[in-house]
mmCIF file of C-alpha atoms in Angstrom:
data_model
loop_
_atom_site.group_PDB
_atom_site.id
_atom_site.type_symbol
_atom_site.label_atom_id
_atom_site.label_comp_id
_atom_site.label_asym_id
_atom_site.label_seq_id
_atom_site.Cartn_x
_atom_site.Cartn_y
_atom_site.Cartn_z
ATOM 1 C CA UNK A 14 0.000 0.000 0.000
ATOM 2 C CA UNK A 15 1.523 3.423 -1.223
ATOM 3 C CA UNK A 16 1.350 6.655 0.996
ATOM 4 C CA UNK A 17 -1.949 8.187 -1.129
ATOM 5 C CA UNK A 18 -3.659 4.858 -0.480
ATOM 6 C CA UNK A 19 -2.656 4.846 3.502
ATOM 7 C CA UNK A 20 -3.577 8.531 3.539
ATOM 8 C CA UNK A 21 -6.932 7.330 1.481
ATOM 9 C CA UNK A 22 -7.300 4.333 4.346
ATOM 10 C CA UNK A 23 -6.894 6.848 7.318
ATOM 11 C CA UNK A 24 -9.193 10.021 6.302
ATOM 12 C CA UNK A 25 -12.002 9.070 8.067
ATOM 13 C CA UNK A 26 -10.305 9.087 11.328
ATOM 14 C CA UNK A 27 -9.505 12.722 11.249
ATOM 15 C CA UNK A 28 -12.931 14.136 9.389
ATOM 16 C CA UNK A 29 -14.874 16.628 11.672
ATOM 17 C CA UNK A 30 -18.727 15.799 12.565
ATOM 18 C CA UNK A 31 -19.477 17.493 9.370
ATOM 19 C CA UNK A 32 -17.533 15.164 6.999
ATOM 20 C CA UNK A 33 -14.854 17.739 6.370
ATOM 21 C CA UNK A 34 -11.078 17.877 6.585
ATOM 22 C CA UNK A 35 -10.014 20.888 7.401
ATOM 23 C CA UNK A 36 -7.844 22.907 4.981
ATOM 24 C CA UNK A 37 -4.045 23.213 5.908
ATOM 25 C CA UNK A 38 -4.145 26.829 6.588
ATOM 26 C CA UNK A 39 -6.685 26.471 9.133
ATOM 27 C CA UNK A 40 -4.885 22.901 10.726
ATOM 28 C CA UNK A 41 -1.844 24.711 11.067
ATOM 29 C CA UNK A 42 -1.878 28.321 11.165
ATOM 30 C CA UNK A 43 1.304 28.465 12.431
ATOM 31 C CA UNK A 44 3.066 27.009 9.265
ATOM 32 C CA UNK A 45 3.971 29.838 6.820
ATOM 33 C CA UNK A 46 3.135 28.628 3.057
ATOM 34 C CA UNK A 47 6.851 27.231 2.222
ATOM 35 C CA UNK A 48 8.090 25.986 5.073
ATOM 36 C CA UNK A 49 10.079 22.481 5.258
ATOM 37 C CA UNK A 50 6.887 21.391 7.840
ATOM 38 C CA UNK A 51 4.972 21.091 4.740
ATOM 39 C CA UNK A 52 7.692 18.251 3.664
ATOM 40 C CA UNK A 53 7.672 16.285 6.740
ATOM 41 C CA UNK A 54 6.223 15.146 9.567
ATOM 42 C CA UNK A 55 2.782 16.199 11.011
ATOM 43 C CA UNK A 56 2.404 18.705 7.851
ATOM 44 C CA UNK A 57 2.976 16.055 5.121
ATOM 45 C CA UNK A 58 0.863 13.967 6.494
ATOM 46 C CA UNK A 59 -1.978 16.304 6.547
ATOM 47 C CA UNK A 60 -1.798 17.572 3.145
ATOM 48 C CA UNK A 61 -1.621 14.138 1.974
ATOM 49 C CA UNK A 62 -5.049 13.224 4.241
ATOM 50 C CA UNK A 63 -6.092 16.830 1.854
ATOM 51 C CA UNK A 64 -5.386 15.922 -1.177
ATOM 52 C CA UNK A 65 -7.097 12.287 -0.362
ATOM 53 C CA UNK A 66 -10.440 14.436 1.009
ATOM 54 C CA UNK A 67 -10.484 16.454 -2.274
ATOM 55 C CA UNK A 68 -10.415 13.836 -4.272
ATOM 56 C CA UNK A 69 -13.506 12.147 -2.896
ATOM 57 C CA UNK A 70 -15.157 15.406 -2.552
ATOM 58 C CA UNK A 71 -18.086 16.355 -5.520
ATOM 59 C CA UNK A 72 -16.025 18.451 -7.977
ATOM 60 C CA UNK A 73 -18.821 20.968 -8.551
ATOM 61 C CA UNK A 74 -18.402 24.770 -7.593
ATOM 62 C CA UNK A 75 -21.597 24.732 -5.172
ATOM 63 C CA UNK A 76 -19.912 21.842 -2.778
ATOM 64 C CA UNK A 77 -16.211 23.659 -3.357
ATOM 65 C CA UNK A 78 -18.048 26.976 -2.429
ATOM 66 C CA UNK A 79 -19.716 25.258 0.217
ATOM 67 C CA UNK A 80 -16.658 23.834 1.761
ATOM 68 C CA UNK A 81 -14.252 26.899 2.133
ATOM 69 C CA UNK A 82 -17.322 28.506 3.149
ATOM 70 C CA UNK A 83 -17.705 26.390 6.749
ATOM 71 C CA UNK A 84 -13.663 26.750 7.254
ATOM 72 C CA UNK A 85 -11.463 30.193 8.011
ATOM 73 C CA UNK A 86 -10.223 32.406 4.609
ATOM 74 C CA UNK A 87 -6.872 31.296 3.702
ATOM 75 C CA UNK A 88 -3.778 33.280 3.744
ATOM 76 C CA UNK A 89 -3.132 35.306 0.363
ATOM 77 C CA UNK A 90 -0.201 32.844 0.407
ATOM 78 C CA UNK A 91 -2.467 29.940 -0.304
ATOM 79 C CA UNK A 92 -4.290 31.335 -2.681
ATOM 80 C CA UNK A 93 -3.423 29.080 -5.711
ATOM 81 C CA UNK A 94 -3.944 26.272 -3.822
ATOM 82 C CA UNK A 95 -7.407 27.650 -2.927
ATOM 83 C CA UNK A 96 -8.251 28.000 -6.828
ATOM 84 C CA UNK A 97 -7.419 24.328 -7.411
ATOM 85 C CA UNK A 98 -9.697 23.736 -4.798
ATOM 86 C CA UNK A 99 -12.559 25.764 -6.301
ATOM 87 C CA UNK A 100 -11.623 24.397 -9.957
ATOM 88 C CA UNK A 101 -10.021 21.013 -9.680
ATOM 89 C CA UNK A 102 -10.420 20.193 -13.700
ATOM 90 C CA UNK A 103 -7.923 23.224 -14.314
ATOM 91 C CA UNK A 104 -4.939 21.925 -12.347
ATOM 92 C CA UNK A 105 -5.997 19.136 -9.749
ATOM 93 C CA UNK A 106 -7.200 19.228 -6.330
ATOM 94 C CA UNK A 107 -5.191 21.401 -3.713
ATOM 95 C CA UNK A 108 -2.247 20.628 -2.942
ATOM 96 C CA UNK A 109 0.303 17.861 -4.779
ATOM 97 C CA UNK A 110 2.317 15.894 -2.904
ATOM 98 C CA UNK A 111 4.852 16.019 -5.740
ATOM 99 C CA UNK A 112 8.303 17.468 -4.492
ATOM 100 C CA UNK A 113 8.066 20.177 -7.233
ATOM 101 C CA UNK A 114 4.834 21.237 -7.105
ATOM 102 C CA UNK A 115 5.733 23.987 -4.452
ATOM 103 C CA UNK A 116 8.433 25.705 -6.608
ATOM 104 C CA UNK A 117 5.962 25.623 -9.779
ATOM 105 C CA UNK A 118 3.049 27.197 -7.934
ATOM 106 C CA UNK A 119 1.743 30.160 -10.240
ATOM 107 C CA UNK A 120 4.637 29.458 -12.843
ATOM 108 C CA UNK A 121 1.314 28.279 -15.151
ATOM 109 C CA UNK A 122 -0.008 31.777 -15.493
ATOM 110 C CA UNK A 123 0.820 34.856 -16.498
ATOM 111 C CA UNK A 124 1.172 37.465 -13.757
ATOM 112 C CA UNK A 125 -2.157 39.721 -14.677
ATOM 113 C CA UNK A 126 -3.763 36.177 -14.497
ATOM 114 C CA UNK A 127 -2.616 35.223 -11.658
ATOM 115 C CA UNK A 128 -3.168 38.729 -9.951
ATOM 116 C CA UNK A 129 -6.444 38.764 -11.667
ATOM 117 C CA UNK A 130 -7.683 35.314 -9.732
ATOM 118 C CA UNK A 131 -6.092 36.692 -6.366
ATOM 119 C CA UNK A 132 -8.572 40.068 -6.305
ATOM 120 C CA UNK A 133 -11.233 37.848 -6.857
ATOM 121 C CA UNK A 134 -10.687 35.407 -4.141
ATOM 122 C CA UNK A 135 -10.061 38.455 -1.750
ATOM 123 C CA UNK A 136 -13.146 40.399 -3.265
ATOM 124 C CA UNK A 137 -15.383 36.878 -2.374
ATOM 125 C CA UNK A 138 -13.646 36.253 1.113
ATOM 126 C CA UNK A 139 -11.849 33.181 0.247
ATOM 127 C CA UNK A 140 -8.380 34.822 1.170
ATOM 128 C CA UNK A 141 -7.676 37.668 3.381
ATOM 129 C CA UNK A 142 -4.780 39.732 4.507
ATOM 130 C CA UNK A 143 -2.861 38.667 7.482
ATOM 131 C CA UNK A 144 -6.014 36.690 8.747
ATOM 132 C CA UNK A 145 -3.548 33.397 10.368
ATOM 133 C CA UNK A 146 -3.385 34.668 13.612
ATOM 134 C CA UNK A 147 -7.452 35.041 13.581
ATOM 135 C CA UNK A 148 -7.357 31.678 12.706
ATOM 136 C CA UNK A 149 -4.666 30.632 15.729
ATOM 137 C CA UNK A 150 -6.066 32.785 18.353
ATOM 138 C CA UNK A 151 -9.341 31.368 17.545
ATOM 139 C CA UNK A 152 -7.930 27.670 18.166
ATOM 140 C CA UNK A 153 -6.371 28.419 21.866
ATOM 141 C CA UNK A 154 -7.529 28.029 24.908
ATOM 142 C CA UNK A 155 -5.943 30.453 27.217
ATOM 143 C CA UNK A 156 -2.292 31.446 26.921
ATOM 144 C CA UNK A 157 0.655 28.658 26.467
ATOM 145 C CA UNK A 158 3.615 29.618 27.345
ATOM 146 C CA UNK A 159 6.678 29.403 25.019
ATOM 147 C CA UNK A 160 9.504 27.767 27.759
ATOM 148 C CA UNK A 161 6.822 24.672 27.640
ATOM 149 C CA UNK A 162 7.645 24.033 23.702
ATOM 150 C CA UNK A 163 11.257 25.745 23.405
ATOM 151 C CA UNK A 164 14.436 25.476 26.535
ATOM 152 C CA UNK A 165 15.383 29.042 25.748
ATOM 153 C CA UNK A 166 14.562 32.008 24.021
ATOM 154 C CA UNK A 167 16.871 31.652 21.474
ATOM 155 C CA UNK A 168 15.782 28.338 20.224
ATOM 156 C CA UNK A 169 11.755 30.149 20.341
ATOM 157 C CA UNK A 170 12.923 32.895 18.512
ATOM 158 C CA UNK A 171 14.928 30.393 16.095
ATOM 159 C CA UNK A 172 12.794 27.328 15.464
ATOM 160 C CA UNK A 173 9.076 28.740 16.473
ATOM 161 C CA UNK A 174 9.618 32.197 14.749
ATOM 162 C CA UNK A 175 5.452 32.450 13.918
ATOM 163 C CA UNK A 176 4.119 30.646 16.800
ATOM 164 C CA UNK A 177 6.096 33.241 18.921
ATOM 165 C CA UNK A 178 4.628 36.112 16.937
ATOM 166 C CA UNK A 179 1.413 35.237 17.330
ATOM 167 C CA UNK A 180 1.924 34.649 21.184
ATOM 168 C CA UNK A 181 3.177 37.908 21.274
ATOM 169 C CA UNK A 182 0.285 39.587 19.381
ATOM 170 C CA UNK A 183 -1.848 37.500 22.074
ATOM 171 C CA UNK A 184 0.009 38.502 25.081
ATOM 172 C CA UNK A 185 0.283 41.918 23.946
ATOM 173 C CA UNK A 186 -3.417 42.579 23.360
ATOM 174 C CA UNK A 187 -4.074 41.009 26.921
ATOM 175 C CA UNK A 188 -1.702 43.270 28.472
ATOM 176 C CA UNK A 189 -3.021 46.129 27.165
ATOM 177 C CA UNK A 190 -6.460 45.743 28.025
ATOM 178 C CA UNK A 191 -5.578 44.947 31.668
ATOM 179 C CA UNK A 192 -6.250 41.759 31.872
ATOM 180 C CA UNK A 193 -2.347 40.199 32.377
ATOM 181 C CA UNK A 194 -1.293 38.946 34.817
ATOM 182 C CA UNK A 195 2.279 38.064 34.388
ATOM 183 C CA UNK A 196 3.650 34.281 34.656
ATOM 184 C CA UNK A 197 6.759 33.360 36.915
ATOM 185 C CA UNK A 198 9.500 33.221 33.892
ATOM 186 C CA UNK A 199 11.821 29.911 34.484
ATOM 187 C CA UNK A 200 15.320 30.523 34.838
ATOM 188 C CA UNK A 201 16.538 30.650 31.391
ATOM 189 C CA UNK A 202 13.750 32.510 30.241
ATOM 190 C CA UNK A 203 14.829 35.563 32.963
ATOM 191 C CA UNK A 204 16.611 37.733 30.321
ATOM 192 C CA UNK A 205 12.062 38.102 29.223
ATOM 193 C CA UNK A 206 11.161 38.980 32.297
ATOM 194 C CA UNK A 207 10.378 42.499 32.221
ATOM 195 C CA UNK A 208 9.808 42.542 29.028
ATOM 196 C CA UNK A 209 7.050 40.251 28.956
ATOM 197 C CA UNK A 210 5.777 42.147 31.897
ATOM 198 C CA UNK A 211 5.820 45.185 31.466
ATOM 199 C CA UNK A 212 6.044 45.235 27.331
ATOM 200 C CA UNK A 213 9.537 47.401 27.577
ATOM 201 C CA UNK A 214 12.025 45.418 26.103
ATOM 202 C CA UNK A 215 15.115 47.119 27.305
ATOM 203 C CA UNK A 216 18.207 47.933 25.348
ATOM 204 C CA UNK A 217 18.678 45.553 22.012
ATOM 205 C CA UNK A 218 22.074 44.379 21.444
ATOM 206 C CA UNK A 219 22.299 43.857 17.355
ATOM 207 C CA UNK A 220 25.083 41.772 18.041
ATOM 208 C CA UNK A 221 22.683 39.063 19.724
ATOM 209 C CA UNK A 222 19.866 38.760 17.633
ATOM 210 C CA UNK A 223 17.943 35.784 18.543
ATOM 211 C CA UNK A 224 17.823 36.880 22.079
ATOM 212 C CA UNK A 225 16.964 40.681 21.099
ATOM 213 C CA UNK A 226 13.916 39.458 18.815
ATOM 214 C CA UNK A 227 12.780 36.870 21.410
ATOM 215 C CA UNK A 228 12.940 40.158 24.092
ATOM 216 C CA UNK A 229 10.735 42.183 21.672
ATOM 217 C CA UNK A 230 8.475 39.434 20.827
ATOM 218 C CA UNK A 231 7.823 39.332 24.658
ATOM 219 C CA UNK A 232 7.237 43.315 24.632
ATOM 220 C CA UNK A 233 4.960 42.804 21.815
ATOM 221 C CA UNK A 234 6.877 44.635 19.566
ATOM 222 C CA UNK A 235 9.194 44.107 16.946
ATOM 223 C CA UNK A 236 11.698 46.979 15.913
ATOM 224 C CA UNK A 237 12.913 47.143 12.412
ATOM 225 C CA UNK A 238 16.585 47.445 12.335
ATOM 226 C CA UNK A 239 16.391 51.094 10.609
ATOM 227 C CA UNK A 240 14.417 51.955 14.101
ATOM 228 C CA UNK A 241 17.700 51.115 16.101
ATOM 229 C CA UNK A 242 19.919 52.555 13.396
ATOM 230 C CA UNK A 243 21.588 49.941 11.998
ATOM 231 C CA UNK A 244 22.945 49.406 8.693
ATOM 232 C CA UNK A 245 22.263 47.256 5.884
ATOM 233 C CA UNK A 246 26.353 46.726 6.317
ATOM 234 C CA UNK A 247 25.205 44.738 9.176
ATOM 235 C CA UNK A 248 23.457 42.049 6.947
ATOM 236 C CA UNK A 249 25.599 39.233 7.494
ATOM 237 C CA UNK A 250 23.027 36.920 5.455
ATOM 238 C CA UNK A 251 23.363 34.238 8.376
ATOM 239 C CA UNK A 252 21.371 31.706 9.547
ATOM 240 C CA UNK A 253 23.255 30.546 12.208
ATOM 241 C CA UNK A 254 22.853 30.498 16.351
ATOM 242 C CA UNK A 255 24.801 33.594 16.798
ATOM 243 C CA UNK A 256 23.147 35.949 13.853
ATOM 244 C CA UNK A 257 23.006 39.474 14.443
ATOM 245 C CA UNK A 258 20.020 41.180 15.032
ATOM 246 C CA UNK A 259 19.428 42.280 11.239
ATOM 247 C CA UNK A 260 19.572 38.909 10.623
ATOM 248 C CA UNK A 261 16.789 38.061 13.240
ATOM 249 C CA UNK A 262 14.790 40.224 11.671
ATOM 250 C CA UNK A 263 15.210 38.864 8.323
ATOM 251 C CA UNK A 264 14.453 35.172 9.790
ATOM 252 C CA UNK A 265 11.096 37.112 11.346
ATOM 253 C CA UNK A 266 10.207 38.536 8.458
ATOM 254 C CA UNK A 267 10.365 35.320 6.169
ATOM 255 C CA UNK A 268 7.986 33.815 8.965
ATOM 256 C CA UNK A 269 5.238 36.228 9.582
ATOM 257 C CA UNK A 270 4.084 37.963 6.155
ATOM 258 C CA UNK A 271 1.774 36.276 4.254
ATOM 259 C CA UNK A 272 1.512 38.745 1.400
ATOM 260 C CA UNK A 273 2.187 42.158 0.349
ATOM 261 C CA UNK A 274 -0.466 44.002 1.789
ATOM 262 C CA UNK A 275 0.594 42.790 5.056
ATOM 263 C CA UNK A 276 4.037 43.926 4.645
ATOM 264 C CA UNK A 277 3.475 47.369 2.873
ATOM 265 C CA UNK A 278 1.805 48.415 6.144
ATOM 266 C CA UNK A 279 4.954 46.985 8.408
ATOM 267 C CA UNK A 280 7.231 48.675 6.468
ATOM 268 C CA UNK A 281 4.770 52.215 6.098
ATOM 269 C CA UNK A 282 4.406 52.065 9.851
ATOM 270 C CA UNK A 283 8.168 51.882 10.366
ATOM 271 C CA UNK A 284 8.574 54.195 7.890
ATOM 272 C CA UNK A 285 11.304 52.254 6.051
ATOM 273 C CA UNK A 286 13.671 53.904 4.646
ATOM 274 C CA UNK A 287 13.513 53.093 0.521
ATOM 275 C CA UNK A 288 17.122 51.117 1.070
ATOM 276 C CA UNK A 289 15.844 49.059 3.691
ATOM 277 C CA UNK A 290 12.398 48.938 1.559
ATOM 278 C CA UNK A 291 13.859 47.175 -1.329
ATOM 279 C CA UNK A 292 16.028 45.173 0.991
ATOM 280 C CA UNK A 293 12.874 44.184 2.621
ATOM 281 C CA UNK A 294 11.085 43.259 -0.337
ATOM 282 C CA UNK A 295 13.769 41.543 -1.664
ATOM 283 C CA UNK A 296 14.230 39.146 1.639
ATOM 284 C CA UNK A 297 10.594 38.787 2.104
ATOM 285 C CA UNK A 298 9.139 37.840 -1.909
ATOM 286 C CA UNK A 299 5.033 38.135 -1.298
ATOM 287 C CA UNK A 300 2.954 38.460 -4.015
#
């Protein structure tokens, strides 16, 4: 038995008490459109249970309607995968598990095309801008705390980079309505303390940028590199433990915008300088 046929054997396990699967985007919110957690694990194996729900499901645009109607808008991100959804005979059903399928999304059409299909979908609700987090904050149940998934800061701010940002968003709106009341921090969490208290995030040392974005993520706030008046010199282009804090950033970045809209307001709000604007839009490519 090949992996579509186990995936075919297992769906019913996993469909809700209306007979759906739920789309990716709303199973994990937390997974930005091209990351590797598509490719293995707990990811794979739900777009595989997808792509095994599509197929049985009737290929006709009221039941496609229907279904992306009872789940959460997808990401701008996902939007091609939401027109194979709606249209199936144009390209197949959602999402391929072939290995190449990811770098070819969108290669099919031409750009106006393309951009033509993604107004629509926004225009009917099917996508929206920077609508994950609605989707994650609607799935918890009271405030986790990042030291339970991640030993340190660094390997939060590292490894977790959009599950952090939206804990920060969370924490942040709490705090500001009054209704925080801050957790004891473990030990090697202490350097978040008072940040994640009081939303100040002290000093940020560009030299260590894992533990400078994890500080900021606990005040709620990230600061673009421009803000603390550092140079695009200081791109080291580094993925590494020890990256610099422009390099942080950059790693941020790549995990939290979904599409352009979202970031053209980041960057207006930060009022990015038009170096660190193209920079920007060159690290972070959202259509």
């Amino acid at each position: 038995m090949d992996w579509k046929e186990r995936c075919r054997v297992r769906l019913r396990e996993h469909l809700d008490p209306r007979g759906d699967l739920a789309p990716p985007w709303e199973r994990f919110p937390d997974y930005e459109r091209h990351t590797m957690g598509w490719r293995m694990g707990a990811g794979e194996d739900w777009l595989g249970l997808w792509g095994a729900f599509l197929e049985q499901l009737a290929p006709d645009l009221e039941t496609r309607v229907a279904y992306l109607r009872r789940h959460p808008p997808a990401p701008v991100s996902w939007a091609d995968a939401v027109c194979r959804v709606l249209y199936p005979t144009e390209g197949g059903d959602g999402e391929s598990d072939d290995e190449e399928s990811d770098d070819e999304e969108g290669d099919q059409d031409e750009p106006a095309v393309t951009a033509e299909r993604r107004a629509a979908l926004l225009e009917q609700g099917f996508i929206a801008s920077d609508v994950a987090f609605t989707t994650w904050l609607g799935q918890q149940e009271g405030v986790r705390w990042p030291w339970e998934r991640n030993e340190t800061p660094e390997d939060a701010a590292r490894y977790d980079t959009r599950a952090l940002w939206f804990w920060s968003r969370q924490v942040a709106a709490l705090r500001s309505a009054g209704a925080w009341t801050p957790p004891v921090v473990p030990d090697r969490w202490r350097a978040c303390a008072r940040a994640l208290e009081s939303g100040d995030a002290g000093p940020v040392d560009p030299r260590q940028g894992l533990g400078s974005l994890a500080r900021l993520l606990c005040a709620g706030h990230v600061r673009a590199p421009w803000e603390l008046g550092l140079k695009l010199a200081e791109f080291a282009d580094s993925f590494d433990h020890d990256m610099g804090y422009v390099d942080a950033f950059r790693l941020w970045g790549m995990s939290v915008f979904d599409d352009a809209r979202q970031l053209r307001r980041y960057l207006d709000a930060a009022r990015a300088p038009s170096e660190w604007r193209a920079w920007a839009e060159e690290q972070f490519p959202v259509d």
